[in-house]
Amino acid sequence: MQQSEIKGVTVGFYDGPVIAAEADVNDVIGATYGLGIDLIAIPAERLVDDFFWLSSRLAGAVLQKFQQYGFRVAVLGDISRFTAESPSLRDFIYESNQRGQVMFLADRAALEARL
């Protein structure tokens, strides 16, 4: 995991295996241990498609686990193929982005602007 300080926030940029289950979050969190990371930025392509289908409940389980351990999360990348088909996902993303604990953003530049 690469890390960077952006406007006073220590961001860990996840570059590990695809997150396919709630249990995979344990490995991500373990990789951050002792690094002082506040926010984990995950490329959208490192998440299985089921993550973006809210009926699978994977997104809720994964994001809740990160929050339980005190991490903010940013999903970075183009997820338009999912949002085009799911009004529920669009609503979830809108609400998440309003709160800021979980963000869905186009890329690192958008993350930097947001922080």
Short mmCIF file of N, CA and C in Angstrom, two decimals:
data_model
loop_
_atom_site.label_atom_id
_atom_site.label_comp_id
_atom_site.label_asym_id
_atom_site.label_seq_id
_atom_site.Cartn_x
_atom_site.Cartn_y
_atom_site.Cartn_z
N MET A 1 0.85 -1.18 0.00
CA MET A 1 0.00 0.00 0.00
C MET A 1 0.89 1.23 0.00
N GLN A 2 0.64 2.08 -0.96
CA GLN A 2 1.37 3.34 -1.00
C GLN A 2 0.60 4.34 -0.15
N GLN A 3 1.33 5.24 0.48
CA GLN A 3 0.63 6.26 1.26
C GLN A 3 1.11 7.64 0.88
N SER A 4 0.22 8.59 1.10
CA SER A 4 0.50 9.97 0.74
C SER A 4 -0.28 10.88 1.69
N GLU A 5 0.27 12.01 1.97
CA GLU A 5 -0.41 13.01 2.80
C GLU A 5 -1.07 14.01 1.86
N ILE A 6 -2.39 14.15 1.99
CA ILE A 6 -3.14 15.08 1.16
C ILE A 6 -3.93 16.00 2.07
N LYS A 7 -3.54 17.25 2.10
CA LYS A 7 -4.23 18.26 2.92
C LYS A 7 -4.42 17.80 4.36
N GLY A 8 -3.38 17.21 4.92
CA GLY A 8 -3.40 16.80 6.31
C GLY A 8 -4.03 15.45 6.58
N VAL A 9 -4.46 14.76 5.53
CA VAL A 9 -5.06 13.43 5.67
C VAL A 9 -4.09 12.40 5.12
N THR A 10 -3.77 11.40 5.93
CA THR A 10 -2.88 10.33 5.47
C THR A 10 -3.72 9.30 4.71
N VAL A 11 -3.45 9.20 3.41
CA VAL A 11 -4.23 8.33 2.53
C VAL A 11 -3.39 7.12 2.14
N GLY A 12 -3.96 5.95 2.29
CA GLY A 12 -3.33 4.72 1.82
C GLY A 12 -3.98 4.33 0.51
N PHE A 13 -3.19 4.19 -0.53
CA PHE A 13 -3.71 3.80 -1.85
C PHE A 13 -3.56 2.29 -1.98
N TYR A 14 -4.68 1.62 -1.94
CA TYR A 14 -4.71 0.15 -1.96
C TYR A 14 -4.28 -0.37 -3.33
N ASP A 15 -3.34 -1.31 -3.31
CA ASP A 15 -2.86 -1.88 -4.57
C ASP A 15 -2.75 -3.40 -4.47
N GLY A 16 -3.53 -3.98 -3.56
CA GLY A 16 -3.47 -5.42 -3.34
C GLY A 16 -4.47 -6.19 -4.18
N PRO A 17 -4.73 -7.43 -3.78
CA PRO A 17 -5.66 -8.28 -4.53
C PRO A 17 -7.08 -7.74 -4.51
N VAL A 18 -7.89 -8.24 -5.40
CA VAL A 18 -9.29 -7.86 -5.49
C VAL A 18 -10.00 -8.18 -4.18
N ILE A 19 -10.82 -7.25 -3.74
CA ILE A 19 -11.63 -7.45 -2.54
C ILE A 19 -12.93 -8.11 -3.00
N ALA A 20 -13.09 -9.37 -2.63
CA ALA A 20 -14.23 -10.16 -3.10
C ALA A 20 -15.17 -10.57 -1.98
N ALA A 21 -14.77 -10.35 -0.74
CA ALA A 21 -15.58 -10.77 0.41
C ALA A 21 -15.26 -9.88 1.60
N GLU A 22 -16.16 -9.85 2.55
CA GLU A 22 -15.94 -9.06 3.76
C GLU A 22 -14.64 -9.44 4.45
N ALA A 23 -14.31 -10.71 4.44
CA ALA A 23 -13.08 -11.18 5.10
C ALA A 23 -11.82 -10.60 4.48
N ASP A 24 -11.87 -10.22 3.22
CA ASP A 24 -10.71 -9.63 2.55
C ASP A 24 -10.32 -8.28 3.16
N VAL A 25 -11.28 -7.64 3.79
CA VAL A 25 -11.01 -6.34 4.42
C VAL A 25 -9.99 -6.49 5.54
N ASN A 26 -10.00 -7.63 6.21
CA ASN A 26 -9.03 -7.85 7.29
C ASN A 26 -7.60 -7.72 6.79
N ASP A 27 -7.33 -8.23 5.59
CA ASP A 27 -5.99 -8.12 5.01
C ASP A 27 -5.64 -6.67 4.69
N VAL A 28 -6.62 -5.93 4.19
CA VAL A 28 -6.40 -4.52 3.86
C VAL A 28 -6.09 -3.74 5.14
N ILE A 29 -6.88 -3.96 6.16
CA ILE A 29 -6.67 -3.27 7.43
C ILE A 29 -5.33 -3.67 8.03
N GLY A 30 -5.00 -4.95 7.95
CA GLY A 30 -3.70 -5.41 8.46
C GLY A 30 -2.54 -4.75 7.77
N ALA A 31 -2.68 -4.47 6.48
CA ALA A 31 -1.61 -3.83 5.72
C ALA A 31 -1.41 -2.37 6.13
N THR A 32 -2.40 -1.80 6.81
CA THR A 32 -2.30 -0.40 7.24
C THR A 32 -1.79 -0.25 8.66
N TYR A 33 -1.66 -1.37 9.37
CA TYR A 33 -1.33 -1.33 10.79
C TYR A 33 -0.05 -0.54 11.03
N GLY A 34 -0.14 0.43 11.91
CA GLY A 34 1.02 1.22 12.32
C GLY A 34 1.43 2.31 11.34
N LEU A 35 0.69 2.49 10.26
CA LEU A 35 1.06 3.48 9.26
C LEU A 35 0.37 4.83 9.47
N GLY A 36 -0.58 4.89 10.38
CA GLY A 36 -1.27 6.14 10.64
C GLY A 36 -2.21 6.57 9.53
N ILE A 37 -2.72 5.62 8.78
CA ILE A 37 -3.59 5.93 7.65
C ILE A 37 -4.98 6.29 8.15
N ASP A 38 -5.53 7.39 7.59
CA ASP A 38 -6.86 7.86 7.96
C ASP A 38 -7.92 7.43 6.94
N LEU A 39 -7.51 7.37 5.69
CA LEU A 39 -8.43 7.10 4.60
C LEU A 39 -7.80 6.08 3.66
N ILE A 40 -8.57 5.10 3.23
CA ILE A 40 -8.08 4.10 2.29
C ILE A 40 -8.73 4.35 0.95
N ALA A 41 -7.93 4.57 -0.07
CA ALA A 41 -8.42 4.79 -1.43
C ALA A 41 -8.31 3.47 -2.19
N ILE A 42 -9.42 3.00 -2.68
CA ILE A 42 -9.48 1.70 -3.36
C ILE A 42 -9.89 1.92 -4.81
N PRO A 43 -9.07 1.49 -5.76
CA PRO A 43 -9.48 1.57 -7.16
C PRO A 43 -10.73 0.70 -7.38
N ALA A 44 -11.68 1.19 -8.13
CA ALA A 44 -12.92 0.45 -8.38
C ALA A 44 -12.64 -0.93 -8.97
N GLU A 45 -11.59 -1.04 -9.77
CA GLU A 45 -11.29 -2.33 -10.38
C GLU A 45 -10.75 -3.35 -9.38
N ARG A 46 -10.46 -2.93 -8.15
CA ARG A 46 -10.03 -3.86 -7.10
C ARG A 46 -11.20 -4.36 -6.27
N LEU A 47 -12.41 -4.05 -6.72
CA LEU A 47 -13.63 -4.52 -6.07
C LEU A 47 -14.40 -5.40 -7.06
N VAL A 48 -14.88 -6.55 -6.60
CA VAL A 48 -15.67 -7.41 -7.48
C VAL A 48 -16.96 -6.71 -7.86
N ASP A 49 -17.52 -7.11 -8.99
CA ASP A 49 -18.75 -6.49 -9.47
C ASP A 49 -19.87 -6.55 -8.44
N ASP A 50 -19.94 -7.63 -7.67
CA ASP A 50 -20.99 -7.76 -6.66
C ASP A 50 -20.99 -6.62 -5.66
N PHE A 51 -19.85 -6.01 -5.46
CA PHE A 51 -19.77 -4.87 -4.54
C PHE A 51 -20.75 -3.78 -4.98
N PHE A 52 -20.88 -3.59 -6.29
CA PHE A 52 -21.69 -2.50 -6.82
C PHE A 52 -23.16 -2.87 -7.02
N TRP A 53 -23.51 -4.13 -6.77
CA TRP A 53 -24.92 -4.54 -6.79
C TRP A 53 -25.37 -4.61 -5.34
N LEU A 54 -26.08 -3.59 -4.92
CA LEU A 54 -26.42 -3.45 -3.50
C LEU A 54 -27.18 -4.64 -2.96
N SER A 55 -27.91 -5.35 -3.80
CA SER A 55 -28.66 -6.51 -3.33
C SER A 55 -27.74 -7.62 -2.81
N SER A 56 -26.48 -7.61 -3.22
CA SER A 56 -25.53 -8.61 -2.71
C SER A 56 -25.13 -8.34 -1.27
N ARG A 57 -25.32 -7.11 -0.81
CA ARG A 57 -24.98 -6.66 0.55
C ARG A 57 -23.47 -6.62 0.82
N LEU A 58 -22.68 -6.86 -0.21
CA LEU A 58 -21.23 -6.86 -0.03
C LEU A 58 -20.71 -5.46 0.29
N ALA A 59 -21.21 -4.46 -0.42
CA ALA A 59 -20.76 -3.09 -0.17
C ALA A 59 -21.00 -2.69 1.28
N GLY A 60 -22.18 -2.98 1.78
CA GLY A 60 -22.50 -2.63 3.16
C GLY A 60 -21.59 -3.32 4.15
N ALA A 61 -21.34 -4.60 3.94
CA ALA A 61 -20.48 -5.36 4.85
C ALA A 61 -19.04 -4.85 4.81
N VAL A 62 -18.53 -4.61 3.61
CA VAL A 62 -17.14 -4.15 3.46
C VAL A 62 -16.97 -2.76 4.05
N LEU A 63 -17.87 -1.85 3.69
CA LEU A 63 -17.73 -0.47 4.16
C LEU A 63 -17.94 -0.36 5.67
N GLN A 64 -18.85 -1.15 6.20
CA GLN A 64 -19.06 -1.14 7.65
C GLN A 64 -17.81 -1.62 8.38
N LYS A 65 -17.15 -2.62 7.84
CA LYS A 65 -15.94 -3.14 8.49
C LYS A 65 -14.86 -2.06 8.54
N PHE A 66 -14.67 -1.35 7.43
CA PHE A 66 -13.70 -0.26 7.43
C PHE A 66 -14.07 0.79 8.48
N GLN A 67 -15.34 1.14 8.55
CA GLN A 67 -15.77 2.16 9.50
C GLN A 67 -15.59 1.70 10.94
N GLN A 68 -15.82 0.41 11.21
CA GLN A 68 -15.64 -0.11 12.55
C GLN A 68 -14.20 0.06 13.03
N TYR A 69 -13.27 0.02 12.09
CA TYR A 69 -11.86 0.18 12.43
C TYR A 69 -11.39 1.62 12.29
N GLY A 70 -12.31 2.53 12.05
CA GLY A 70 -12.00 3.95 12.05
C GLY A 70 -11.43 4.51 10.75
N PHE A 71 -11.64 3.81 9.65
CA PHE A 71 -11.12 4.28 8.38
C PHE A 71 -12.22 4.92 7.54
N ARG A 72 -11.87 6.01 6.89
CA ARG A 72 -12.69 6.54 5.81
C ARG A 72 -12.27 5.81 4.55
N VAL A 73 -13.15 5.75 3.57
CA VAL A 73 -12.88 5.01 2.33
C VAL A 73 -13.26 5.87 1.14
N ALA A 74 -12.41 5.81 0.12
CA ALA A 74 -12.72 6.43 -1.18
C ALA A 74 -12.58 5.35 -2.24
N VAL A 75 -13.63 5.17 -3.01
CA VAL A 75 -13.59 4.27 -4.16
C VAL A 75 -13.31 5.15 -5.37
N LEU A 76 -12.21 4.86 -6.04
CA LEU A 76 -11.77 5.70 -7.16
C LEU A 76 -11.93 4.97 -8.48
N GLY A 77 -12.58 5.62 -9.42
CA GLY A 77 -12.68 5.04 -10.76
C GLY A 77 -14.06 5.23 -11.37
N ASP A 78 -14.16 4.79 -12.60
CA ASP A 78 -15.40 4.91 -13.37
C ASP A 78 -16.31 3.72 -13.05
N ILE A 79 -17.42 4.01 -12.43
CA ILE A 79 -18.39 2.96 -12.12
C ILE A 79 -19.72 3.23 -12.83
N SER A 80 -19.65 3.97 -13.90
CA SER A 80 -20.86 4.36 -14.62
C SER A 80 -21.65 3.17 -15.17
N ARG A 81 -20.97 2.08 -15.48
CA ARG A 81 -21.71 0.92 -15.99
C ARG A 81 -22.63 0.35 -14.91
N PHE A 82 -22.29 0.56 -13.65
CA PHE A 82 -23.15 0.10 -12.56
C PHE A 82 -24.24 1.13 -12.24
N THR A 83 -23.85 2.39 -12.19
CA THR A 83 -24.83 3.43 -11.84
C THR A 83 -25.87 3.61 -12.94
N ALA A 84 -25.52 3.31 -14.19
CA ALA A 84 -26.47 3.42 -15.29
C ALA A 84 -27.63 2.45 -15.11
N GLU A 85 -27.38 1.35 -14.44
CA GLU A 85 -28.41 0.32 -14.28
C GLU A 85 -29.08 0.32 -12.91
N SER A 86 -28.57 1.10 -11.99
CA SER A 86 -29.09 1.00 -10.62
C SER A 86 -29.36 2.36 -9.99
N PRO A 87 -30.62 2.78 -9.99
CA PRO A 87 -30.97 4.01 -9.27
C PRO A 87 -30.62 3.93 -7.78
N SER A 88 -30.73 2.73 -7.20
CA SER A 88 -30.40 2.56 -5.78
C SER A 88 -28.92 2.84 -5.53
N LEU A 89 -28.07 2.37 -6.42
CA LEU A 89 -26.63 2.62 -6.28
C LEU A 89 -26.35 4.11 -6.43
N ARG A 90 -26.99 4.76 -7.40
CA ARG A 90 -26.80 6.21 -7.57
C ARG A 90 -27.18 6.95 -6.29
N ASP A 91 -28.30 6.56 -5.68
CA ASP A 91 -28.74 7.19 -4.44
C ASP A 91 -27.74 6.93 -3.31
N PHE A 92 -27.26 5.70 -3.22
CA PHE A 92 -26.28 5.33 -2.19
C PHE A 92 -25.00 6.16 -2.35
N ILE A 93 -24.55 6.31 -3.56
CA ILE A 93 -23.33 7.10 -3.83
C ILE A 93 -23.56 8.56 -3.48
N TYR A 94 -24.69 9.09 -3.87
CA TYR A 94 -25.00 10.49 -3.56
C TYR A 94 -24.98 10.72 -2.04
N GLU A 95 -25.68 9.87 -1.31
CA GLU A 95 -25.73 10.00 0.15
C GLU A 95 -24.35 9.82 0.78
N SER A 96 -23.61 8.84 0.31
CA SER A 96 -22.26 8.60 0.83
C SER A 96 -21.36 9.80 0.62
N ASN A 97 -21.41 10.36 -0.57
CA ASN A 97 -20.56 11.51 -0.89
C ASN A 97 -20.95 12.74 -0.08
N GLN A 98 -22.21 12.86 0.30
CA GLN A 98 -22.64 13.98 1.12
C GLN A 98 -22.04 13.90 2.52
N ARG A 99 -21.97 12.68 3.05
CA ARG A 99 -21.48 12.49 4.41
C ARG A 99 -19.95 12.53 4.48
N GLY A 100 -19.29 11.97 3.47
CA GLY A 100 -17.83 12.03 3.41
C GLY A 100 -17.07 10.92 4.11
N GLN A 101 -17.76 10.04 4.82
CA GLN A 101 -17.07 8.91 5.45
C GLN A 101 -16.68 7.89 4.38
N VAL A 102 -17.55 7.74 3.39
CA VAL A 102 -17.31 6.92 2.21
C VAL A 102 -17.54 7.82 1.01
N MET A 103 -16.58 7.81 0.08
CA MET A 103 -16.71 8.64 -1.10
C MET A 103 -16.50 7.81 -2.35
N PHE A 104 -17.22 8.15 -3.39
CA PHE A 104 -17.05 7.54 -4.71
C PHE A 104 -16.63 8.66 -5.64
N LEU A 105 -15.39 8.58 -6.13
CA LEU A 105 -14.81 9.67 -6.91
C LEU A 105 -14.15 9.13 -8.17
N ALA A 106 -14.00 9.99 -9.15
CA ALA A 106 -13.47 9.57 -10.45
C ALA A 106 -12.02 9.13 -10.40
N ASP A 107 -11.19 9.86 -9.63
CA ASP A 107 -9.76 9.57 -9.64
C ASP A 107 -9.06 10.28 -8.48
N ARG A 108 -7.75 10.17 -8.45
CA ARG A 108 -6.97 10.78 -7.38
C ARG A 108 -7.13 12.30 -7.36
N ALA A 109 -7.17 12.90 -8.53
CA ALA A 109 -7.33 14.37 -8.60
C ALA A 109 -8.65 14.78 -7.93
N ALA A 110 -9.71 14.03 -8.17
CA ALA A 110 -10.99 14.34 -7.54
C ALA A 110 -10.92 14.16 -6.02
N LEU A 111 -10.17 13.16 -5.58
CA LEU A 111 -9.96 12.94 -4.14
C LEU A 111 -9.21 14.12 -3.54
N GLU A 112 -8.16 14.53 -4.20
CA GLU A 112 -7.38 15.67 -3.70
C GLU A 112 -8.23 16.92 -3.63
N ALA A 113 -9.07 17.14 -4.62
CA ALA A 113 -9.96 18.32 -4.61
C ALA A 113 -10.99 18.21 -3.48
N ARG A 114 -11.47 17.03 -3.23
CA ARG A 114 -12.48 16.80 -2.21
C ARG A 114 -11.94 17.01 -0.80
N LEU A 115 -10.70 16.56 -0.59
CA LEU A 115 -10.11 16.71 0.74
C LEU A 115 -9.73 18.15 0.97
#
